[in-house]
PDB file of C-alpha atoms in Angstrom:
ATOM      1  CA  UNK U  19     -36.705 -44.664  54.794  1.00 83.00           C
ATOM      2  CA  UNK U  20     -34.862 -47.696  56.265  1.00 92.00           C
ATOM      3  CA  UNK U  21     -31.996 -45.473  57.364  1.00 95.00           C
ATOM      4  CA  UNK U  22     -34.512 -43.380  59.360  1.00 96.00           C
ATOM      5  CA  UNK U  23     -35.906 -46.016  61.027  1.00 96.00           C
ATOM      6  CA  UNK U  24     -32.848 -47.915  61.744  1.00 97.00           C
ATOM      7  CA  UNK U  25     -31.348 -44.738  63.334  1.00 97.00           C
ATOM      8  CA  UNK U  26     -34.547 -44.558  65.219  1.00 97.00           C
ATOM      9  CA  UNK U  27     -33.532 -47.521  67.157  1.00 97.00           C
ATOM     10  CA  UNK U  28     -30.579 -46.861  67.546  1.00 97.00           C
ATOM     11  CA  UNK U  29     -31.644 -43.247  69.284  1.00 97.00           C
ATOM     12  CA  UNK U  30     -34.280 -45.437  71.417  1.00 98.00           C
ATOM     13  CA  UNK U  31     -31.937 -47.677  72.257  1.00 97.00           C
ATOM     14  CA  UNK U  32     -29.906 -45.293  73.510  1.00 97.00           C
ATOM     15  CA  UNK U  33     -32.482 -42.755  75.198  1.00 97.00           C
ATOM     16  CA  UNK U  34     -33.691 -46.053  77.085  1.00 96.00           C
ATOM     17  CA  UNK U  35     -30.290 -47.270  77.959  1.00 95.00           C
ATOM     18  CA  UNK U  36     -29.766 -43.433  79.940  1.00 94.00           C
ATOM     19  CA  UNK U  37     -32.837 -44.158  81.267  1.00 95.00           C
ATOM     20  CA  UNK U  38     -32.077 -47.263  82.827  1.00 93.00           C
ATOM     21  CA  UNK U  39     -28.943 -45.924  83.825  1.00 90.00           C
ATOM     22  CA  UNK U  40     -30.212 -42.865  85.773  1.00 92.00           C
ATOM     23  CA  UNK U  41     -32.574 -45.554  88.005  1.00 93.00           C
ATOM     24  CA  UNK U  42     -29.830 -47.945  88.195  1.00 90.00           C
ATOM     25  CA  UNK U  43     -26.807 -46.223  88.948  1.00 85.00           C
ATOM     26  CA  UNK U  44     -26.888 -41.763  88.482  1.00 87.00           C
ATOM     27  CA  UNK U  45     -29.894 -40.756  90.078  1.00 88.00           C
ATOM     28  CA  UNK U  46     -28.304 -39.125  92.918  1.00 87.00           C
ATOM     29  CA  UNK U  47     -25.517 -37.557  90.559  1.00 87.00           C
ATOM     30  CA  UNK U  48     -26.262 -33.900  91.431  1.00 89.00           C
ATOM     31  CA  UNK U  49     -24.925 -33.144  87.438  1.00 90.00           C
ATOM     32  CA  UNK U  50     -24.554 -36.514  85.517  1.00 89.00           C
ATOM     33  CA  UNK U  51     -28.183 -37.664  86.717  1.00 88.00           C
ATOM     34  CA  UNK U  52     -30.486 -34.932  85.422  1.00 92.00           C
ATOM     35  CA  UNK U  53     -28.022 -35.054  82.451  1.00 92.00           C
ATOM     36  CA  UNK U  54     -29.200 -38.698  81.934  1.00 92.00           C
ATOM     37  CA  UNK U  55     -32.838 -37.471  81.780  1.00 94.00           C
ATOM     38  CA  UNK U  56     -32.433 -34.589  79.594  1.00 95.00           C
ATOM     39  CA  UNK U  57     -30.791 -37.564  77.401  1.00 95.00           C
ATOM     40  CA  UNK U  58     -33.353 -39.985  77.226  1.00 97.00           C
ATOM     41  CA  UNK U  59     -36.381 -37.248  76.799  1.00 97.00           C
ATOM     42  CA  UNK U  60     -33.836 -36.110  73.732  1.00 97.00           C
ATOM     43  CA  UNK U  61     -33.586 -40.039  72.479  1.00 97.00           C
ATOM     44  CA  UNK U  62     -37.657 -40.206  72.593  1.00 98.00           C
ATOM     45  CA  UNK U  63     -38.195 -36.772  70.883  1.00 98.00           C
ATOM     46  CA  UNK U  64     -35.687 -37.740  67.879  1.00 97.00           C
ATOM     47  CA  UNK U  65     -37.180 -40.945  67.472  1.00 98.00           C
ATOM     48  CA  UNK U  66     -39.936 -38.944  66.698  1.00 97.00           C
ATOM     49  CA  UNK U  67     -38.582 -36.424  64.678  1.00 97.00           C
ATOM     50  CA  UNK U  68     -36.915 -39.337  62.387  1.00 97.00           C
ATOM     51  CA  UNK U  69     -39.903 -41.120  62.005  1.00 96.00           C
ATOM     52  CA  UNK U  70     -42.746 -38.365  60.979  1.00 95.00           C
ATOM     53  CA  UNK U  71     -40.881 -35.506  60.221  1.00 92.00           C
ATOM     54  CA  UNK U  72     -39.237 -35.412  56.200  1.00 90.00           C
ATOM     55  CA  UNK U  73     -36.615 -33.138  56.897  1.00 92.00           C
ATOM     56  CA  UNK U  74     -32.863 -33.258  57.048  1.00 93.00           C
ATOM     57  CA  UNK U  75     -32.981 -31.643  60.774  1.00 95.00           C
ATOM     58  CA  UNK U  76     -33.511 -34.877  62.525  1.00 96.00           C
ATOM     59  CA  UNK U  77     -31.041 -36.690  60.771  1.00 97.00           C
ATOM     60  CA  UNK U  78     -28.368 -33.897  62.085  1.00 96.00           C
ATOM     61  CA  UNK U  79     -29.559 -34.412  65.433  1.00 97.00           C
ATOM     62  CA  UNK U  80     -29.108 -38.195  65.589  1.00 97.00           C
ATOM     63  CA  UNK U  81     -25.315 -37.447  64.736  1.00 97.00           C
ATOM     64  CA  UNK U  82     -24.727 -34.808  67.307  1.00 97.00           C
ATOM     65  CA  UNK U  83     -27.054 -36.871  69.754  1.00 97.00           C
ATOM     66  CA  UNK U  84     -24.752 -40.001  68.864  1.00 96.00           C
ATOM     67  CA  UNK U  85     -21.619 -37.937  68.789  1.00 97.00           C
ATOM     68  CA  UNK U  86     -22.177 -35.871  72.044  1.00 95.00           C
ATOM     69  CA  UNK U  87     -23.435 -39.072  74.119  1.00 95.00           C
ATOM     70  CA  UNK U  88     -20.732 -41.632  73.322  1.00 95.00           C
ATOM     71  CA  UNK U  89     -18.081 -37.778  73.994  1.00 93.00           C
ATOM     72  CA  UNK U  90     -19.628 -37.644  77.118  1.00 91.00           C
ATOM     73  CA  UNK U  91     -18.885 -41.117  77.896  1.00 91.00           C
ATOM     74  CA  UNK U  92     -15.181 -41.438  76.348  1.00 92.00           C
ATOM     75  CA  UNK U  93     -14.502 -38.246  78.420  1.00 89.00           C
ATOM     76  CA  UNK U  94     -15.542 -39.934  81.589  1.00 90.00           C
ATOM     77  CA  UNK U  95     -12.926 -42.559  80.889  1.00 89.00           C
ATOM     78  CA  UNK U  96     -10.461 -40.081  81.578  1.00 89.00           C
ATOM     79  CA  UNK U  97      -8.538 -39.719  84.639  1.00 89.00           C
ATOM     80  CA  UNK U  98     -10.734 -36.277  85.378  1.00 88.00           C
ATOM     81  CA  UNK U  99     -13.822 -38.198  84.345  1.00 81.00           C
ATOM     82  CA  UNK U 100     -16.921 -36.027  83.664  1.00 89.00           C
ATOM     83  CA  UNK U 101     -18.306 -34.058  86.585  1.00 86.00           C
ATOM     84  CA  UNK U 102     -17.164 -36.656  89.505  1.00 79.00           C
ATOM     85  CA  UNK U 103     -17.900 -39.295  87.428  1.00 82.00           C
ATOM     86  CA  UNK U 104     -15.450 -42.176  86.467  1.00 83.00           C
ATOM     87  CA  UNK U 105     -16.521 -44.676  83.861  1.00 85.00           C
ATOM     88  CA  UNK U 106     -14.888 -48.008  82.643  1.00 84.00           C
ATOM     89  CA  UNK U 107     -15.229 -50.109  79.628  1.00 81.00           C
ATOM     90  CA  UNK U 108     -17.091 -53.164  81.585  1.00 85.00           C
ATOM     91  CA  UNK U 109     -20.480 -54.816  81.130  1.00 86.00           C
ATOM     92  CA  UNK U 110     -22.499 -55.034  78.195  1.00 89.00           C
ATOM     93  CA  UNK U 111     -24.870 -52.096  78.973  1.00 89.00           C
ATOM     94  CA  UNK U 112     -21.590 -49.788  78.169  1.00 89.00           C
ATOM     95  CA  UNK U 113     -20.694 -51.832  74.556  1.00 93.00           C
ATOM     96  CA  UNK U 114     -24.478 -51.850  73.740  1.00 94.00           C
ATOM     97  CA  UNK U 115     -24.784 -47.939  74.091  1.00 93.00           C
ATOM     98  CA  UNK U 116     -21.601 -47.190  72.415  1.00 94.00           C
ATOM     99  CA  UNK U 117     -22.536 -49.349  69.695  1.00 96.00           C
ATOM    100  CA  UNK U 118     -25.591 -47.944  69.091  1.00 97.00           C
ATOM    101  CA  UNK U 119     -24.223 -44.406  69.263  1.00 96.00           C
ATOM    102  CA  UNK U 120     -22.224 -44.992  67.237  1.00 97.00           C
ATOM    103  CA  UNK U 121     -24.488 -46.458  64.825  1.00 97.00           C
ATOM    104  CA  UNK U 122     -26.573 -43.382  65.253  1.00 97.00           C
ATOM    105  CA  UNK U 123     -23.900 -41.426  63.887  1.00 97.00           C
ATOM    106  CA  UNK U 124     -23.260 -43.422  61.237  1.00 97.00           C
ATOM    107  CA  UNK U 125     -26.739 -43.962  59.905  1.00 97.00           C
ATOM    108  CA  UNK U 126     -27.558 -40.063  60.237  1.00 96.00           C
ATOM    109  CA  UNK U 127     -24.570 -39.443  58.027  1.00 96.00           C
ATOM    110  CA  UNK U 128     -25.744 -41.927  55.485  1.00 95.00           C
ATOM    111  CA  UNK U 129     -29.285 -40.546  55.858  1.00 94.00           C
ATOM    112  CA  UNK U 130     -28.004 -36.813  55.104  1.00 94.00           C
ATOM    113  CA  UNK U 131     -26.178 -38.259  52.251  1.00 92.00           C
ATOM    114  CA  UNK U 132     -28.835 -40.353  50.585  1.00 89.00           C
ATOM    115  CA  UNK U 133     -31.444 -37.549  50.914  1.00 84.00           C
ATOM    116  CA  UNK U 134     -29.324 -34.990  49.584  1.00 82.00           C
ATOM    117  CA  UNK U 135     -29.149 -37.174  46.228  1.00 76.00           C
ATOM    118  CA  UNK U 136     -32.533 -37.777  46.565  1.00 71.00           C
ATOM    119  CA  UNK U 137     -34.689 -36.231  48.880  1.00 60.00           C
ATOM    120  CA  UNK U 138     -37.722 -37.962  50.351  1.00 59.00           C
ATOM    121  CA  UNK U 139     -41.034 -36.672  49.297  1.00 58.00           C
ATOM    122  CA  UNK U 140     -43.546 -35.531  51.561  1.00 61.00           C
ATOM    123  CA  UNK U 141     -46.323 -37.921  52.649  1.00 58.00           C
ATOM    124  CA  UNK U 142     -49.176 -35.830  51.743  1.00 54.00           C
ATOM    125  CA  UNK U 143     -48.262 -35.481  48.204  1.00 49.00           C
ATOM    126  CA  UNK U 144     -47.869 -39.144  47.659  1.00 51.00           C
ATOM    127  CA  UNK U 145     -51.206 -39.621  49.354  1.00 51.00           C
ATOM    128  CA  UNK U 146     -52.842 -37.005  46.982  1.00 50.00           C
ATOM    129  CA  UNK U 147     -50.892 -38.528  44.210  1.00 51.00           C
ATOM    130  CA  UNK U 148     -52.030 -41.915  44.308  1.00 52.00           C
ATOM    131  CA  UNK U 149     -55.743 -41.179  44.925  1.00 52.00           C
ATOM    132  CA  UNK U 150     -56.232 -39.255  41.534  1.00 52.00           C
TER     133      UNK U 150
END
C-alpha cells in the first residue's frame, strides 16, 4: 500500500506541476498547452485510481503516465523540440518534475511487481472479515 500512495504523489506532483506550467508559461501554446491540461486532469484521475481502486491497471498507468511525460519533455530538448516548443534543463520546476516522473515509473514497476507476488485484497472483504 505504501508504493501506491507514494506513486500517488509522485502523479500529483506531477499533474500539479503541468498545471502550474500551463498558467505560467504554455497557455497560449496552440498544441503543448491543452496538452498540459489533458496532463494534469490525467495526474488527478490516477491519483485516484491508485488510491481506491485494487487493481494492477493504475499501477500501469503511473508508468506510462511517468514514462510518456518525462518523453515528452526529453524530446523537447531536442533541436526539433516538441511541437514549437524548446525546453532546457534549468530551474528547479524542470528537476522536480523529472524526478518525480521518474519516480512514478519506478514505484509503478515495483507496485506491479509486489502485487503480482502478492496481490492486495479487496477492502470489502477485509471489512467483512474482521467484523465476524
Amino acid at each position: 500500500m505504501w508504493i501506491r500512495i507514494l506513486a500517488a504523489v509522485a502523479v500529483f506532483v506531477s499533474a500539479l506541476i503541468h498545471l502550474e506550467q500551463w498558467i505560467v508559461v504554455f497557455q497560449d501554446e496552440p498544441i503543448v498547452g491543452p496538452a498540459m491540461l489533458v496532463n494534469f486532469a490525467g495526474g488527478v484521475v490516477i491519483t485516484f485510481l491508485l488510491l481506491f481502486w485494487r487493481h494492477w491497471a493504475p499501477l500501469v498507468l503511473t508508468v506510462l503516465f511517468g514514462a510518456s511525460t518525462l518523453g515528452a519533455f526529453l524530446i523537447s530538448t531536442t533541436p526539433a523540440g516538441l511541437f514549437g516548443v524548446h525546453e532546457r534543463w534549468t530551474g528547479w520546476i524542470i528537476f522536480t518534475a523529472a524526478a518525480v516522473e521518474i519516480a512514478a515509473i519506478i514505484l509503478g514497476l515495483a507496485g506491479l511487481a509486489m502485487e503480482r507476488r502478492r496481490p492486495l485484497a479487496p477492502r470489502q472483504a477485509k471489512a467483512s472479515a474482521s467484523s465476524q
